[in-house]
Short mmCIF file of C-alpha atoms in Angstrom, two decimals:
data_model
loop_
_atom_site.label_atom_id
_atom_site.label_comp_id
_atom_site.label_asym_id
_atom_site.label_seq_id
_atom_site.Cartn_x
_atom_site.Cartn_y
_atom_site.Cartn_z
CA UNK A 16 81.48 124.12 -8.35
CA UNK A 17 84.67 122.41 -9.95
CA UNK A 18 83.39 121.55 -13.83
CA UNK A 19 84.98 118.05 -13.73
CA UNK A 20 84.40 115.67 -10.42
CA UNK A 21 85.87 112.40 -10.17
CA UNK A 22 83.94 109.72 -8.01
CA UNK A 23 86.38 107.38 -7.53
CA UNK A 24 88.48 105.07 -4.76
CA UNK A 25 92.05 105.17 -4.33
CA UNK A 26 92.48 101.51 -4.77
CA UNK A 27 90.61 100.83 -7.47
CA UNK A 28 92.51 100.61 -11.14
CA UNK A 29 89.20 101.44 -12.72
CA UNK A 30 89.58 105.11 -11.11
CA UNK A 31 93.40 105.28 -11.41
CA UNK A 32 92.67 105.22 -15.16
CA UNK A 33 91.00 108.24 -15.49
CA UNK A 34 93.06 109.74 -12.87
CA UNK A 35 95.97 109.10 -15.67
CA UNK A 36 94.03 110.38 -18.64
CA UNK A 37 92.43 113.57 -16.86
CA UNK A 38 96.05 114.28 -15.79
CA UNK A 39 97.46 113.70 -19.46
CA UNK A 40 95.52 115.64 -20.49
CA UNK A 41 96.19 118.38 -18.19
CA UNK A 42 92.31 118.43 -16.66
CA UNK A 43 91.91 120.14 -13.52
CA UNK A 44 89.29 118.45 -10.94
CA UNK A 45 87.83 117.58 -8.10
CA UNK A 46 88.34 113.99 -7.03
CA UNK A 47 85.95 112.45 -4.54
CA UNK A 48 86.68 109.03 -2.68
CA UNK A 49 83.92 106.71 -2.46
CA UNK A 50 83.84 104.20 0.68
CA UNK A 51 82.65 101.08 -2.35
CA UNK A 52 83.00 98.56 0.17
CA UNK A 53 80.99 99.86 3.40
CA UNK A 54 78.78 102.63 2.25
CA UNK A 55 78.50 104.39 -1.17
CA UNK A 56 77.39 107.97 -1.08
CA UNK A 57 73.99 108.75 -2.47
CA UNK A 58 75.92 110.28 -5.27
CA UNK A 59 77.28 108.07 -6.42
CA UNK A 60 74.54 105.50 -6.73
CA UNK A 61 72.58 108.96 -8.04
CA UNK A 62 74.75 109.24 -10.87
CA UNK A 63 75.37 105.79 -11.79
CA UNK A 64 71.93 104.10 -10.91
CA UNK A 65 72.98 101.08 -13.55
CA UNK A 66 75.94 99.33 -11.84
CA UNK A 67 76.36 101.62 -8.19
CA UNK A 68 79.98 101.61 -8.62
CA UNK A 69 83.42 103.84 -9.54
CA UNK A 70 84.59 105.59 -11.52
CA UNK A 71 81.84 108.40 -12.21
CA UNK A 72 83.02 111.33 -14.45
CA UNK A 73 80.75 114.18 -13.76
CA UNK A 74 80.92 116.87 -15.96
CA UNK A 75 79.26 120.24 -16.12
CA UNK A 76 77.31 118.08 -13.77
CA UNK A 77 76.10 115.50 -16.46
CA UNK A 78 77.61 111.98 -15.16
CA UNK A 79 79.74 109.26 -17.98
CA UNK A 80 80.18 106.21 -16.25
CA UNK A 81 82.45 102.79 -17.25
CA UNK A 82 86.07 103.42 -17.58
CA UNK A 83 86.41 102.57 -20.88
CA UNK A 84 83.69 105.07 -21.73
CA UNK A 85 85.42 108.16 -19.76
CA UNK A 86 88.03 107.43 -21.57
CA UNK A 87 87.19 107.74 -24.69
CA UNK A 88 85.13 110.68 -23.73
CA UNK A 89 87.58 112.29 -21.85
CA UNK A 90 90.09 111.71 -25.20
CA UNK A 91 87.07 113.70 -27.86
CA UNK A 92 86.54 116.62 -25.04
CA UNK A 93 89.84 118.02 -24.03
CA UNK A 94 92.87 118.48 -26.09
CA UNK A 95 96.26 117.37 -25.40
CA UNK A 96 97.96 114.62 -26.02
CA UNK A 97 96.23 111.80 -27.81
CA UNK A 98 94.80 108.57 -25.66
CA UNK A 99 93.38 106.71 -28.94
CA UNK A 100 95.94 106.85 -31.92
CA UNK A 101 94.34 109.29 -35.07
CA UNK A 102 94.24 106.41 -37.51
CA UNK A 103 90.70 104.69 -37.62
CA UNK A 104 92.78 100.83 -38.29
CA UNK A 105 94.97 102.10 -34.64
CA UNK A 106 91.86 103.12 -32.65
CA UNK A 107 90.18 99.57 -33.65
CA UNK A 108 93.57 97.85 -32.73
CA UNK A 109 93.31 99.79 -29.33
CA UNK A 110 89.76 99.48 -28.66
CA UNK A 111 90.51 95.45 -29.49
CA UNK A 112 93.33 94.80 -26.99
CA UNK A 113 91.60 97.25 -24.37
CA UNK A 114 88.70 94.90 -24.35
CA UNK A 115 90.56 92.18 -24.56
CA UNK A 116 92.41 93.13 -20.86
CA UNK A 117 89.02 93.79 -19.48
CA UNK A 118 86.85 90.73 -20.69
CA UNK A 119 89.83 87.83 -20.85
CA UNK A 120 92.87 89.03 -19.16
CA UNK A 121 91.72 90.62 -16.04
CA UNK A 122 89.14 87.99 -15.03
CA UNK A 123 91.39 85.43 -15.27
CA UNK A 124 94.32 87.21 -13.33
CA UNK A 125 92.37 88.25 -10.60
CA UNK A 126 90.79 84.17 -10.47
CA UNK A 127 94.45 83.35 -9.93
CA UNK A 128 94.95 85.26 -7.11
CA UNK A 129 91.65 84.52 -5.61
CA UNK A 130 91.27 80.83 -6.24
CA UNK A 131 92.45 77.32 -4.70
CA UNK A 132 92.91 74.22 -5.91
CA UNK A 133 92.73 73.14 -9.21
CA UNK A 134 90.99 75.95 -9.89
CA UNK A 135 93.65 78.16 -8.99
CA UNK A 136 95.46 76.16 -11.26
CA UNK A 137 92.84 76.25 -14.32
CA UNK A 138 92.85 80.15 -14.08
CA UNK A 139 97.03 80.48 -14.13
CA UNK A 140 97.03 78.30 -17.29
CA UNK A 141 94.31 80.76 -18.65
CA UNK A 142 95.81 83.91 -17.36
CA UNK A 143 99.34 82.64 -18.77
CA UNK A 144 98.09 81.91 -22.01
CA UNK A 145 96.18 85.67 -22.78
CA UNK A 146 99.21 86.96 -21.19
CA UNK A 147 101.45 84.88 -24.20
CA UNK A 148 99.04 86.73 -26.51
CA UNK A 149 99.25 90.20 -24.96
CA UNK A 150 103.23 89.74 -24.78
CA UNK A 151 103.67 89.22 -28.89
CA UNK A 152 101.98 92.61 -29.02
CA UNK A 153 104.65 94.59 -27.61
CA UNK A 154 107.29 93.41 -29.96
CA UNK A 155 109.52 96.37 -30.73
CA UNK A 156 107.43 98.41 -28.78
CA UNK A 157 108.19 100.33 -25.77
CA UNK A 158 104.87 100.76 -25.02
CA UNK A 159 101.56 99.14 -26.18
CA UNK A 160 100.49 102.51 -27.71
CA UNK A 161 104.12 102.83 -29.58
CA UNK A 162 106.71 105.37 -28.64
CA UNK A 163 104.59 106.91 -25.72
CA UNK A 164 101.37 105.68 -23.12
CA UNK A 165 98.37 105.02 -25.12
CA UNK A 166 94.54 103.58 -24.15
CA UNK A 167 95.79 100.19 -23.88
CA UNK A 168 98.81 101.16 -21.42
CA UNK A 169 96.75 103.13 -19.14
CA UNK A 170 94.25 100.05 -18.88
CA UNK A 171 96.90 97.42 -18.13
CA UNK A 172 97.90 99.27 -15.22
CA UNK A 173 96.61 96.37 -13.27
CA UNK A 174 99.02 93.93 -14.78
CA UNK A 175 102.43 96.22 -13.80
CA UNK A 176 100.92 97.02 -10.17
CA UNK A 177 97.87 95.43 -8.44
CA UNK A 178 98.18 92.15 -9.89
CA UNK A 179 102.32 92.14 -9.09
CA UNK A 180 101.41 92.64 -5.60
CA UNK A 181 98.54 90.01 -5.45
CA UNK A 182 100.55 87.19 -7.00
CA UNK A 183 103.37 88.07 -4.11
CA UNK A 184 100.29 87.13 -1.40
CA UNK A 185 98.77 84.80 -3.48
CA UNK A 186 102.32 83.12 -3.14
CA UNK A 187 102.87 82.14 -6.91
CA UNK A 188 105.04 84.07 -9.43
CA UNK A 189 103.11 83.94 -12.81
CA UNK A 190 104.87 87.38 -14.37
CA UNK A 191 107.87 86.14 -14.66
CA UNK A 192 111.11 87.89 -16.36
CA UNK A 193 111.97 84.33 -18.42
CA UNK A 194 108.29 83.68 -19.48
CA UNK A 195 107.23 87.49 -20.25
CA UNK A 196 110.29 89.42 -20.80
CA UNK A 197 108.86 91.95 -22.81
CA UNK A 198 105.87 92.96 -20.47
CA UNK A 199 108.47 93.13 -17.56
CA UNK A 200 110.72 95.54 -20.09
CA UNK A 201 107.33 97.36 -20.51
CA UNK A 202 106.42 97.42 -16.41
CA UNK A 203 109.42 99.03 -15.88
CA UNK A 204 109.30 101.56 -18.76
CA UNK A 205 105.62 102.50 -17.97
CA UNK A 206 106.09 102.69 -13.65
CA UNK A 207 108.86 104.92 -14.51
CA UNK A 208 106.71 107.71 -16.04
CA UNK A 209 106.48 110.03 -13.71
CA UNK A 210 102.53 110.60 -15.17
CA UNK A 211 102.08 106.88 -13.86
CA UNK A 212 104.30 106.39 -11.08
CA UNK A 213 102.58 109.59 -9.45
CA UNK A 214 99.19 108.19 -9.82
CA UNK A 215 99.58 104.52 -8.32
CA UNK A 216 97.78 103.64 -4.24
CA UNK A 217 100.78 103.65 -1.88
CA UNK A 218 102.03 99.94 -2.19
CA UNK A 219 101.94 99.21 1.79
CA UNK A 220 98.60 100.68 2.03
CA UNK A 221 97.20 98.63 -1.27
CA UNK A 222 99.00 95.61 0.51
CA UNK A 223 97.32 95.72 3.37
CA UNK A 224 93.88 95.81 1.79
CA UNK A 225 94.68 92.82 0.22
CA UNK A 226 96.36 91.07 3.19
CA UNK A 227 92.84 91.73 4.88
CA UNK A 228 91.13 90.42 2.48
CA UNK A 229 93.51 87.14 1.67
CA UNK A 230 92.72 86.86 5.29
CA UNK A 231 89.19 86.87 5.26
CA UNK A 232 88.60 84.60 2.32
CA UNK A 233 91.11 82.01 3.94
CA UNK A 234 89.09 82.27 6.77
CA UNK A 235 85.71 81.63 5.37
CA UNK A 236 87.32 78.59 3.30
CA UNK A 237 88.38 77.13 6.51
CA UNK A 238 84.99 77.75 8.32
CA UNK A 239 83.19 76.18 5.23
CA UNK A 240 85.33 73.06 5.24
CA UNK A 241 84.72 72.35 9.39
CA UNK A 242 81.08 72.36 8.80
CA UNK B 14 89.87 91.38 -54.75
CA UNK B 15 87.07 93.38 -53.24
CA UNK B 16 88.30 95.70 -50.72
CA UNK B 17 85.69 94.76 -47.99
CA UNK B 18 85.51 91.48 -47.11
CA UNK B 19 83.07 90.81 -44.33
CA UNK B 20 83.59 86.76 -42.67
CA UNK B 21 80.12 86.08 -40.74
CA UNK B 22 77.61 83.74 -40.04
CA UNK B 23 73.69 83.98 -41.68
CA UNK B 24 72.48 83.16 -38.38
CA UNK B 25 74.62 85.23 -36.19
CA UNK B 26 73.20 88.75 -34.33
CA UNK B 27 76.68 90.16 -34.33
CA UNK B 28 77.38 89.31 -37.92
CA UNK B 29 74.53 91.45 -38.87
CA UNK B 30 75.45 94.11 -36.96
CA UNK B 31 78.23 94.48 -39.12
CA UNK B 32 75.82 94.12 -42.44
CA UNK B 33 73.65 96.44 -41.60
CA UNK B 34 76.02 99.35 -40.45
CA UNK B 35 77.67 98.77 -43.96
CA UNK B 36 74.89 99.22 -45.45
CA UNK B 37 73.52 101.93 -43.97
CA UNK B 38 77.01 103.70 -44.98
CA UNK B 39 76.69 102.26 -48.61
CA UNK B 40 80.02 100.00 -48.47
CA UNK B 41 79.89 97.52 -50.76
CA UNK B 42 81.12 94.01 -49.58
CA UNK B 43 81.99 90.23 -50.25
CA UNK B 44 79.87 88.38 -47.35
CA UNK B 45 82.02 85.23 -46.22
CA UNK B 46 79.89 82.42 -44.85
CA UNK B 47 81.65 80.97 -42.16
CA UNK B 48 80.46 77.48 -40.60
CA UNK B 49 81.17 78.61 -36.47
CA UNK B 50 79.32 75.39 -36.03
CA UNK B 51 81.46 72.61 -37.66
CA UNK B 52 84.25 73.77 -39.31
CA UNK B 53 85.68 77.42 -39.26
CA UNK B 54 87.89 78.53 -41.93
CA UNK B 55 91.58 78.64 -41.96
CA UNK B 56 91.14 82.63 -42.89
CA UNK B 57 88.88 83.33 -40.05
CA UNK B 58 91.46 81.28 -37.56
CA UNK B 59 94.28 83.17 -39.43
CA UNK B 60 92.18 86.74 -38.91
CA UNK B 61 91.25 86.10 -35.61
CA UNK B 62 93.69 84.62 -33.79
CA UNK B 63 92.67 85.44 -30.47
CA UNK B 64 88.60 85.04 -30.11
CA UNK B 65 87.98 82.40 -33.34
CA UNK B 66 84.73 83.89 -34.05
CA UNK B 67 83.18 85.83 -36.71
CA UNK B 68 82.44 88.75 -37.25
CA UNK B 69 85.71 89.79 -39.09
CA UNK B 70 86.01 92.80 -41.13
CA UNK B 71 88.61 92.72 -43.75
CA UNK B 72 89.70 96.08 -45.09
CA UNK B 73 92.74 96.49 -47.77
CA UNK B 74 93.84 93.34 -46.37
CA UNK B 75 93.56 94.38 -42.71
CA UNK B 76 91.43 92.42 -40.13
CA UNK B 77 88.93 93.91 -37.62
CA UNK B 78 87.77 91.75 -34.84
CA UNK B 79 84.61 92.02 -32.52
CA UNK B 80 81.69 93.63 -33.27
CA UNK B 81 81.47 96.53 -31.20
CA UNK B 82 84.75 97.62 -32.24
CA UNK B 83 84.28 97.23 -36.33
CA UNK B 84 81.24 99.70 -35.79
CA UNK B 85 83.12 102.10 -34.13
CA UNK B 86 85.50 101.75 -37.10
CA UNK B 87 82.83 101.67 -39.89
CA UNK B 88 81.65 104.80 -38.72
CA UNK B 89 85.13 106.59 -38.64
CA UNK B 90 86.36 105.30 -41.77
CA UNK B 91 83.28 106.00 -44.07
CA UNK B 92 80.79 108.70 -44.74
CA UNK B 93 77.24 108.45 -44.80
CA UNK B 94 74.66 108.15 -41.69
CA UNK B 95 76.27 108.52 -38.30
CA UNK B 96 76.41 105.35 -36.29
CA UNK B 97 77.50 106.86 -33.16
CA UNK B 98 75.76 110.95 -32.43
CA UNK B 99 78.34 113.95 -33.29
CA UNK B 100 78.51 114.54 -29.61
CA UNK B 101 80.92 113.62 -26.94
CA UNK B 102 78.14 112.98 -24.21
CA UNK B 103 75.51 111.89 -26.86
CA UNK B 104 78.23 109.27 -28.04
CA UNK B 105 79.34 108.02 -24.29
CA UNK B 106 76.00 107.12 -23.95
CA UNK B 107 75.33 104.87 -26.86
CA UNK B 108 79.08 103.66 -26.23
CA UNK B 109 77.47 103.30 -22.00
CA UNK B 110 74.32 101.48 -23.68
CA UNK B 111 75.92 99.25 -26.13
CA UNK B 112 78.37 97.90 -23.33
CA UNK B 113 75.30 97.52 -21.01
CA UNK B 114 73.34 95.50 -23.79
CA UNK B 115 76.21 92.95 -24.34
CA UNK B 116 77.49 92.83 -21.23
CA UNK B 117 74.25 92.55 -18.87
CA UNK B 118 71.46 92.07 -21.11
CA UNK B 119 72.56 89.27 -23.41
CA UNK B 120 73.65 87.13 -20.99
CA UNK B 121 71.21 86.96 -18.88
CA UNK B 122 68.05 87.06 -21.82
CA UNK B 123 70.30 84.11 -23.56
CA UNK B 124 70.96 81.93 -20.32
CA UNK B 125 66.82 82.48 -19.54
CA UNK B 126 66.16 80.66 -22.96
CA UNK B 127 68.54 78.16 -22.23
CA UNK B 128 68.42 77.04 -18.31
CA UNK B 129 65.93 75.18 -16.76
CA UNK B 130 64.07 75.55 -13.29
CA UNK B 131 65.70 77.73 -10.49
CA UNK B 132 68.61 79.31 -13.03
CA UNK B 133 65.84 79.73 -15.08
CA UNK B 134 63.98 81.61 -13.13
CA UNK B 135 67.09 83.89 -11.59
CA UNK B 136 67.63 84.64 -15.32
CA UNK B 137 64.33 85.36 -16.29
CA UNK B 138 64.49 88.15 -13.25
CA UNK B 139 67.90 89.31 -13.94
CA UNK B 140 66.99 90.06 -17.68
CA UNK B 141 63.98 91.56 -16.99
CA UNK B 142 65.41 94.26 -14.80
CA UNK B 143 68.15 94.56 -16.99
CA UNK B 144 65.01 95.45 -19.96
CA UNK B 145 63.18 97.32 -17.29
CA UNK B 146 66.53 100.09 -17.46
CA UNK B 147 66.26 99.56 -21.16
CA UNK B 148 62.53 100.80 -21.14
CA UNK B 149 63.29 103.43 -19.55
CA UNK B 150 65.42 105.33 -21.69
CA UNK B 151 63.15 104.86 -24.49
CA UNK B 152 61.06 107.09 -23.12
CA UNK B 153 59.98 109.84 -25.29
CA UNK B 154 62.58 108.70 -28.30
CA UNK B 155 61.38 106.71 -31.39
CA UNK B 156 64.54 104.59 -31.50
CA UNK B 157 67.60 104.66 -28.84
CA UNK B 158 69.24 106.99 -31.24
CA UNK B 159 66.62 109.22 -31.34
CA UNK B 160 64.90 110.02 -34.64
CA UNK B 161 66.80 107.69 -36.91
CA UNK B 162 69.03 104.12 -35.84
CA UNK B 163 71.98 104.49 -34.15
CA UNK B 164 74.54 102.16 -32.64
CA UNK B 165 72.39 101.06 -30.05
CA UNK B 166 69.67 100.14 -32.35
CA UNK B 167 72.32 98.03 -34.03
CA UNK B 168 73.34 96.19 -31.32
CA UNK B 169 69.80 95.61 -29.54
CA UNK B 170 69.43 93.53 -32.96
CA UNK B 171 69.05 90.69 -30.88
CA UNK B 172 66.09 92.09 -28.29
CA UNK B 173 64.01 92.59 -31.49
CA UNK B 174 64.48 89.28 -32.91
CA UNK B 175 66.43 86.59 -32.05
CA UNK B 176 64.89 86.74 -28.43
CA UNK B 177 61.19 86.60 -29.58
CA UNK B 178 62.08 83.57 -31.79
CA UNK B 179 63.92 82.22 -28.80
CA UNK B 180 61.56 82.81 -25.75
CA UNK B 181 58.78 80.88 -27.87
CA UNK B 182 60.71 78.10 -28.54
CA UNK B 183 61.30 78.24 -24.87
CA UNK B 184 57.83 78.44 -23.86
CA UNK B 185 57.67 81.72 -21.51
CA UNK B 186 56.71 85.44 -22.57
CA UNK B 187 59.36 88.14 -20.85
CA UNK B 188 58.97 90.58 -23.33
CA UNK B 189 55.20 91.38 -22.90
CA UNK B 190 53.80 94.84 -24.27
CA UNK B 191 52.05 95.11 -21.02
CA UNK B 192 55.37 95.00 -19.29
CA UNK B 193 57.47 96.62 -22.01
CA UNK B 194 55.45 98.82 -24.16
CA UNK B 195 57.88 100.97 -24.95
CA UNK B 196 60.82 98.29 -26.36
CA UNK B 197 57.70 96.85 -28.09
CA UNK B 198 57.02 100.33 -30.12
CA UNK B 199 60.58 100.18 -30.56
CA UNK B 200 60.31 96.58 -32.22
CA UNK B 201 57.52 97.29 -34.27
CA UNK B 202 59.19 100.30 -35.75
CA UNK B 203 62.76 98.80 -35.68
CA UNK B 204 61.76 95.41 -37.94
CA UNK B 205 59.89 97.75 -40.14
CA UNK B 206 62.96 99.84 -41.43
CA UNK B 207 64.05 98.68 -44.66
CA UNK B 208 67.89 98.35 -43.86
CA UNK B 209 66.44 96.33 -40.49
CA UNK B 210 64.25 94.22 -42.12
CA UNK B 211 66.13 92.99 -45.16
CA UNK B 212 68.82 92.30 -43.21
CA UNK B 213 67.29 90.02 -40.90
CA UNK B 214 67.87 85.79 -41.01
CA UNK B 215 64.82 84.21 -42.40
CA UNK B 216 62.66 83.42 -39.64
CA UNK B 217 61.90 79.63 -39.75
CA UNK B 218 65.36 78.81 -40.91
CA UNK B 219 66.31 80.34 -37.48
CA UNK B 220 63.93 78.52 -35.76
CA UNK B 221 64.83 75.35 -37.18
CA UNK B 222 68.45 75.79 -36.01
CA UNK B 223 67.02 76.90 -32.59
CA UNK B 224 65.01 73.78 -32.24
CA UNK B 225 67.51 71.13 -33.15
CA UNK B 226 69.64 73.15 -30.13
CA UNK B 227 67.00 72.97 -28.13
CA UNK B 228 65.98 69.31 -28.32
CA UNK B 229 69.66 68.84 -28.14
CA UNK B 230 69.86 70.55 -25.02
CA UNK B 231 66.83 68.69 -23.54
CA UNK B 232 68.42 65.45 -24.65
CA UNK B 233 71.26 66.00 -22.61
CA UNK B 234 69.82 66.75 -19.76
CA UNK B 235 67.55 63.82 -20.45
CA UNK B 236 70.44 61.66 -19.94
CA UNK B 237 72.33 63.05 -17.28
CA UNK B 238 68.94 62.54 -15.15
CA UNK B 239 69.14 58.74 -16.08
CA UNK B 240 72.27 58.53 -15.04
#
């Protein structure tokens, strides 16, 4: 049995995360898709009985679920090169902005895509302002961890990827190179590492997943407006 | 200018947090009332740009923003009692629990006290098979961390007290010790540690504040329905 499983989905940034870390850090291990939208494997909902979903880090076959908490774990069990910075004042600036993509950022940029109307509207404003706030952080950075890819870089990966190709469907360009220069100068520095660029879904395949789905929400609107 | 400078709120959960992990590590500290209600300060707005809400740490000059994350910092920045266990599994756990408690719990034990009919009643559900998980891996321990408070004890703060304060004012009993005996041993021997219990708000100074909200609340509602 391989010491280190991965239950994760191909599509999901939530698994690509550990993906990156486990293969920063030079981990060897089993990775094991989960079908999260039609039928998740009674492993999976075995090992994470509290919220059923990816990723699952099993280990020595004990189970650490929640991204954030895999990676932290995986960052105090293997050696190599460092996720959180060394200095306790770093790791609280890190484990600040990290939460900060997951609880404001994310919800908000994903509402963008997903919305109409004036709330679709409501949730760019939002998304643009965190974004303003998560921009003055990279000044004379390259990356948000400093010279090289840190916690906080390996979370945003759904800013430089999913979320460039769901404001392309969603129709609206938000990311812009005038309003955000420096998080497009740090998209391009951070797809370019080969560590990253080898761990991102195929782009037409993530595309077409979300074409389905812009398609099935679209129609449902429509179907709830004719009644 | 003392070197720890903590900006909170008397009547705030996750304000305490913060006093009571610095005190279980001995850290001395200047306690900054802040008035979250009216007006905040220009220093807490100037600390914490981003969220506007206390807790804030200040260390040598440096600020620390939301509570989960000062902990962790607390804990690797000064000696004294462990706030998170030694090991990596033992310590994605209580990170796994602590996320759970603010993320699933809280909300839903918080919107219970505050809704009225149907919501209420979702809520009331919700939370109490969020608490039912939360029973469950008391089982056999003394407190979530085991034989002495950890993290998790820290941050369930607000199961042991601000919820039984607020679920009476709200006229319903979740948190029975026929339903929950085992989060009601916890309580019992939680409120009766020292560091716990001195570091609690007075009890009918909270419920006064509670009850103004509340017959706040109800006036609003009041009025809407006469509209």
């Amino acid at each position: 049995m391989a010491e280190v499983k991965l239950f994760g989905s191909w599509g999901s940034p939530f698994s690509r995360r550990i993906e990156v870390a486990l293969k920063l850090k030079g981990v060897e291990y089993e990775f094991i898709e989960e079908d999260i939208y039609n039928k998740k494997s009674p492993l999976l909902l075995k090992y994470n009985p509290v919220h059923k979903k990816v990723p699952v880090l099993l280990h020595n076959g004990k189970p650490i679920c929640e991204s954030l908490v895999i990676l932290e774990y995986i960052d105090e069990t293997w050696e190599g090169p460092s996720i959180l910075p060394k200095d306790p004042y770093e790791r609280a600036m890190a484990r600040f902005w990290v939460k900060f993509l997951d609880e404001k950022c994310f919800p908000a940029m994903w509402q963008a895509c997903w919305s109409i109307g004036e709330e679709q509207e409501k949730a760019k404003e939002e998304a643009t302002e965190f974004l303003k706030i998560l921009e003055g952080t990279l000044s004379g950075k390259k990356f948000f961890g400093g010279d090289s890819i840190g916690m906080v870089d390996i979370v945003a990966n759904f800013i430089a990827y999913w979320f460039m190709i769901l404001q392309e469907l969603a129709g609206f360009e938000l990311l812009t190179k005038e309003k955000f220069p420096k998080l497009n100068e740090w998209m391009n520095e951070y797809l370019n590492c080969s560590i990253i660029k080898e761990n991102l879904p195929l782009k037409d395949k993530l595309t077409a997943v979300f074409q389905a789905r812009f398609q099935a929400v679209a129609a449902a609107a429509a179907a709830a407006a004719a009644k």
